[in-house]
Coordinates of N, CA and C and ligand atoms in Angstrom, one line a residue:
M1 N 70.9 174.4 -104.3 CA 70.6 173.2 -104.9 C 71.4 172.1 -104.3
S2 N 70.8 171.0 -104.1 CA 71.5 169.9 -103.4 C 72.3 169.0 -104.4
Q3 N 73.5 168.8 -104.1 CA 74.4 167.9 -104.9 C 74.4 166.5 -104.3
N4 N 73.6 166.3 -103.2 CA 73.7 165.1 -102.4 C 72.7 164.1 -102.8
K5 N 72.0 164.3 -103.8 CA 70.9 163.3 -104.1 C 71.5 162.0 -104.6
L6 N 71.1 160.9 -104.0 CA 71.6 159.6 -104.3 C 70.7 159.0 -105.4
H7 N 71.3 158.0 -106.1 CA 70.5 157.3 -107.1 C 69.7 156.2 -106.5
V8 N 69.8 156.0 -105.2 CA 69.0 155.0 -104.6 C 68.3 155.6 -103.4
R9 N 67.2 154.9 -103.0 CA 66.4 155.4 -101.9 C 66.3 154.3 -100.9
S10 N 65.9 154.6 -99.7 CA 65.6 153.5 -98.7 C 64.5 152.7 -99.2
G11 N 64.6 151.4 -99.1 CA 63.6 150.5 -99.6 C 63.9 149.8 -100.9
D12 N 64.9 150.5 -101.7 CA 65.3 149.9 -103.0 C 66.1 148.6 -102.8
R13 N 65.9 147.7 -103.7 CA 66.8 146.5 -103.8 C 68.1 146.9 -104.6
V14 N 69.2 146.6 -104.0 CA 70.4 146.9 -104.7 C 71.4 145.7 -104.8
K15 N 72.3 145.8 -105.7 CA 73.4 144.8 -105.8 C 74.7 145.5 -105.5
V16 N 75.5 144.9 -104.7 CA 76.8 145.4 -104.3 C 77.8 145.1 -105.4
I17 N 78.5 146.1 -106.0 CA 79.3 145.8 -107.1 C 80.8 145.9 -106.8
S18 N 81.2 146.3 -105.6 CA 82.6 146.2 -105.3 C 82.8 146.0 -103.8
G19 N 84.0 145.7 -103.4 CA 84.2 145.6 -102.0 C 84.0 144.1 -101.5
N20 N 84.1 143.9 -100.2 CA 84.1 142.6 -99.6 C 82.7 141.9 -99.9
Y21 N 81.7 142.7 -100.1 CA 80.4 142.1 -100.2 C 79.9 142.1 -101.7
R22 N 80.9 142.2 -102.6 CA 80.6 142.2 -104.0 C 79.7 141.0 -104.4
G23 N 78.6 141.3 -105.1 CA 77.7 140.3 -105.5 C 76.5 140.1 -104.6
A24 N 76.6 140.6 -103.4 CA 75.4 140.5 -102.5 C 74.3 141.4 -102.9
T25 N 73.1 141.0 -102.7 CA 72.0 141.9 -102.9 C 71.2 142.1 -101.6
G26 N 70.6 143.3 -101.5 CA 69.9 143.6 -100.2 C 69.0 144.8 -100.4
Q27 N 68.3 145.1 -99.4 CA 67.4 146.3 -99.4 C 68.1 147.4 -98.7
I28 N 68.0 148.6 -99.2 CA 68.5 149.8 -98.5 C 67.7 150.1 -97.3
L29 N 68.4 150.1 -96.2 CA 67.8 150.3 -94.9 C 67.8 151.8 -94.6
R30 N 68.8 152.5 -95.0 CA 69.0 153.9 -94.6 C 70.0 154.5 -95.6
T31 N 69.7 155.8 -95.9 CA 70.7 156.5 -96.8 C 71.3 157.7 -96.0
I32 N 72.5 158.0 -96.2 CA 73.2 159.1 -95.6 C 73.8 160.0 -96.7
P33 N 72.9 160.8 -97.3 CA 73.2 161.6 -98.4 C 74.4 162.5 -98.2
D34 N 74.6 163.0 -97.0 CA 75.7 163.9 -96.8 C 77.1 163.2 -96.9
E35 N 77.1 161.9 -96.6 CA 78.3 161.2 -96.7 C 78.3 160.3 -98.0
R36 N 77.3 160.4 -98.8 CA 77.1 159.6 -99.9 C 77.3 158.1 -99.6
R37 N 76.7 157.7 -98.5 CA 76.7 156.3 -98.0 C 75.3 155.8 -97.8
V38 N 75.3 154.4 -97.9 CA 74.0 153.8 -97.6 C 74.2 152.6 -96.7
V39 N 73.1 152.2 -96.0 CA 73.2 151.0 -95.2 C 72.3 150.0 -95.9
V40 N 72.9 148.8 -96.2 CA 72.2 147.8 -96.9 C 72.0 146.6 -96.0
D41 N 70.8 146.0 -96.1 CA 70.4 144.9 -95.2 C 71.4 143.7 -95.3
S42 N 72.0 143.3 -94.3 CA 72.9 142.2 -94.2 C 74.2 142.4 -95.0
V43 N 74.5 143.6 -95.3 CA 75.8 143.9 -96.0 C 76.7 144.7 -95.2
N44 N 78.0 144.3 -95.1 CA 79.0 145.0 -94.3 C 78.7 144.9 -92.8
M45 N 78.4 143.7 -92.4 CA 78.1 143.5 -91.0 C 79.3 143.7 -90.2
R46 N 79.1 144.4 -89.1 CA 80.2 144.6 -88.1 C 79.7 144.0 -86.8
K47 N 80.6 143.7 -85.9 CA 80.3 143.2 -84.6 C 80.9 144.2 -83.6
R48 N 80.1 144.5 -82.6 CA 80.6 145.3 -81.6 C 80.5 144.5 -80.3
H49 N 81.7 144.5 -79.6 CA 81.7 143.8 -78.3 C 81.3 144.8 -77.3
Q50 N 80.2 144.5 -76.6 CA 79.7 145.5 -75.7 C 79.9 145.1 -74.3
Q51 N 80.3 146.1 -73.5 CA 80.4 145.9 -72.1 C 79.0 145.8 -71.5
P52 N 78.9 145.0 -70.4 CA 77.6 145.0 -69.8 C 77.1 146.3 -69.3
T53 N 75.9 146.6 -69.6 CA 75.3 147.9 -69.1 C 74.0 147.5 -68.3
R54 N 73.5 148.5 -67.8 CA 72.3 148.3 -67.0 C 71.2 147.7 -67.8
E55 N 71.0 148.2 -69.1 CA 70.0 147.6 -70.0 C 70.3 146.2 -70.4
N56 N 71.6 145.9 -70.6 CA 72.0 144.7 -71.2 C 73.1 144.1 -70.3
P57 N 72.7 143.5 -69.1 CA 73.6 143.2 -68.1 C 74.7 142.1 -68.5
D58 N 74.4 141.3 -69.5 CA 75.3 140.3 -69.9 C 76.4 140.9 -70.9
G59 N 76.2 142.1 -71.4 CA 77.1 142.5 -72.5 C 77.0 141.6 -73.7
G60 N 78.1 141.5 -74.4 CA 78.1 140.5 -75.5 C 78.4 141.2 -76.8
I61 N 78.0 140.5 -77.9 CA 78.4 140.9 -79.2 C 77.1 141.4 -79.9
V62 N 77.2 142.6 -80.4 CA 76.0 143.1 -81.2 C 76.4 143.3 -82.6
S63 N 75.6 142.7 -83.5 CA 75.9 142.8 -84.9 C 75.1 144.0 -85.5
F64 N 75.7 144.7 -86.4 CA 75.0 145.8 -87.1 C 75.6 146.0 -88.5
E65 N 74.8 146.6 -89.3 CA 75.3 146.9 -90.7 C 76.0 148.3 -90.7
A66 N 77.2 148.3 -91.2 CA 78.0 149.5 -91.4 C 77.7 150.1 -92.7
P67 N 77.7 151.4 -92.8 CA 77.4 152.0 -94.1 C 78.4 151.7 -95.2
I68 N 78.0 151.6 -96.4 CA 79.0 151.5 -97.5 C 78.8 152.6 -98.5
D69 N 79.8 152.8 -99.3 CA 79.7 154.0 -100.3 C 78.6 153.7 -101.3
V70 N 77.9 154.8 -101.6 CA 76.7 154.6 -102.5 C 77.2 154.2 -103.9
S71 N 78.5 154.5 -104.3 CA 79.0 154.2 -105.6 C 79.3 152.7 -105.7
N72 N 79.2 152.0 -104.6 CA 79.4 150.5 -104.6 C 78.2 149.7 -104.8
V73 N 77.0 150.4 -105.0 CA 75.8 149.7 -105.2 C 75.1 150.1 -106.5
M74 N 74.4 149.2 -107.1 CA 73.6 149.5 -108.2 C 72.2 149.1 -107.9
L75 N 71.3 149.9 -108.4 CA 69.8 149.6 -108.2 C 69.4 148.4 -109.0
I76 N 68.7 147.5 -108.4 CA 68.1 146.4 -109.2 C 66.8 146.8 -109.7
C77 N 66.6 146.9 -111.0 CA 65.3 147.3 -111.6 C 64.3 146.3 -111.3
P78 N 63.1 146.7 -110.8 CA 62.0 145.7 -110.5 C 61.4 145.2 -111.8
H79 N 61.7 145.8 -112.9 CA 61.1 145.3 -114.2 C 62.0 144.3 -114.8
C80 N 63.2 144.6 -115.0 CA 64.1 143.6 -115.7 C 64.9 142.8 -114.7
D81 N 64.8 143.1 -113.4 CA 65.5 142.3 -112.4 C 67.0 142.3 -112.6
E82 N 67.5 143.3 -113.1 CA 69.0 143.4 -113.3 C 69.5 144.7 -112.7
P83 N 70.8 144.6 -112.2 CA 71.4 145.9 -111.7 C 71.5 146.9 -112.9
S84 N 71.0 148.1 -112.7 CA 70.8 149.0 -113.8 C 71.2 150.4 -113.5
R85 N 71.6 151.1 -114.5 CA 71.8 152.5 -114.3 C 70.5 153.2 -114.3
T86 N 70.4 154.3 -113.6 CA 69.1 155.0 -113.5 C 69.3 156.3 -114.2
G87 N 68.2 156.8 -114.7 CA 68.1 158.2 -115.2 C 66.9 158.9 -114.7
T88 N 66.7 160.1 -115.1 CA 65.5 160.8 -114.7 C 64.8 161.3 -115.9
R89 N 63.5 161.1 -115.9 CA 62.7 161.6 -117.0 C 61.6 162.5 -116.5
V90 N 61.4 163.6 -117.2 CA 60.3 164.5 -116.8 C 59.1 164.2 -117.7
D91 N 58.0 163.9 -117.0 CA 56.8 163.6 -117.7 C 56.2 164.8 -118.4
A92 N 55.2 164.6 -119.2 CA 54.5 165.7 -119.8 C 53.8 166.6 -118.8
D93 N 53.4 166.0 -117.7 CA 52.8 166.9 -116.7 C 53.8 167.4 -115.7
G94 N 55.1 167.2 -116.0 CA 56.1 167.9 -115.2 C 56.7 167.1 -114.0
T95 N 56.1 165.9 -113.8 CA 56.6 165.1 -112.7 C 57.9 164.4 -113.1
K96 N 58.9 164.4 -112.2 CA 60.1 163.7 -112.5 C 59.9 162.2 -112.1
E97 N 60.5 161.3 -112.8 CA 60.5 160.0 -112.4 C 61.8 159.3 -112.7
R98 N 62.2 158.4 -111.9 CA 63.4 157.6 -112.1 C 63.1 156.6 -113.1
I99 N 64.0 156.4 -114.1 CA 63.8 155.3 -115.0 C 65.0 154.4 -115.1
C100 N 64.8 153.2 -115.5 CA 65.8 152.2 -115.7 C 66.4 152.4 -117.1
K101 N 67.7 152.6 -117.2 CA 68.3 152.9 -118.5 C 68.3 151.6 -119.4
R102 N 68.1 150.5 -118.7 CA 68.1 149.2 -119.5 C 66.8 149.0 -120.2
C103 N 65.7 149.1 -119.4 CA 64.4 148.8 -120.0 C 63.5 150.0 -120.2
D104 N 64.0 151.2 -119.7 CA 63.2 152.4 -119.9 C 61.9 152.5 -119.1
N105 N 61.7 151.6 -118.2 CA 60.5 151.7 -117.3 C 60.8 152.6 -116.1
P106 N 59.7 153.3 -115.7 CA 59.9 154.0 -114.4 C 60.1 153.1 -113.3
I107 N 60.9 153.5 -112.3 CA 61.2 152.7 -111.1 C 60.4 153.4 -110.0
P108 N 59.4 152.7 -109.4 CA 58.6 153.2 -108.4 C 59.4 153.5 -107.1
K109 N 59.0 154.4 -106.3 CA 59.5 154.5 -105.0 C 59.1 153.3 -104.2
S110 N 60.0 152.7 -103.5 CA 59.6 151.6 -102.7 C 60.0 151.8 -101.3
E111 N 59.2 152.7 -100.7 CA 59.5 153.1 -99.3 C 59.4 151.9 -98.4
A112 N 60.4 151.6 -97.6 CA 60.4 150.5 -96.7 C 59.4 150.7 -95.6
Ligands
LIG1 ZN1 64.8 147.8 -116.1

């Protein structure tokens, strides 16, 4: 059984609740369940100074998002539009769904 399941998926809108980017919102671009980290659009930008290569003869500065810890983000519920805790509910037909603990609505998968 996997202990690595995260409370957010790629495509989710999240709010950053701690760290340098506290208060920022963005979409999850990528999840790294093994490290319990996520990459959020425009959050935790890093710059890499790159030596000129054959593909990129001028070199220069490349910006990219560095992963942040998944515990630093909260899912923004699409129903109440607030950062919310999530839970899991099992439907009568046996399907599991993520629910918002604030408004009790199911949160759809929002695959990017
Ligand atoms: Zn909600």
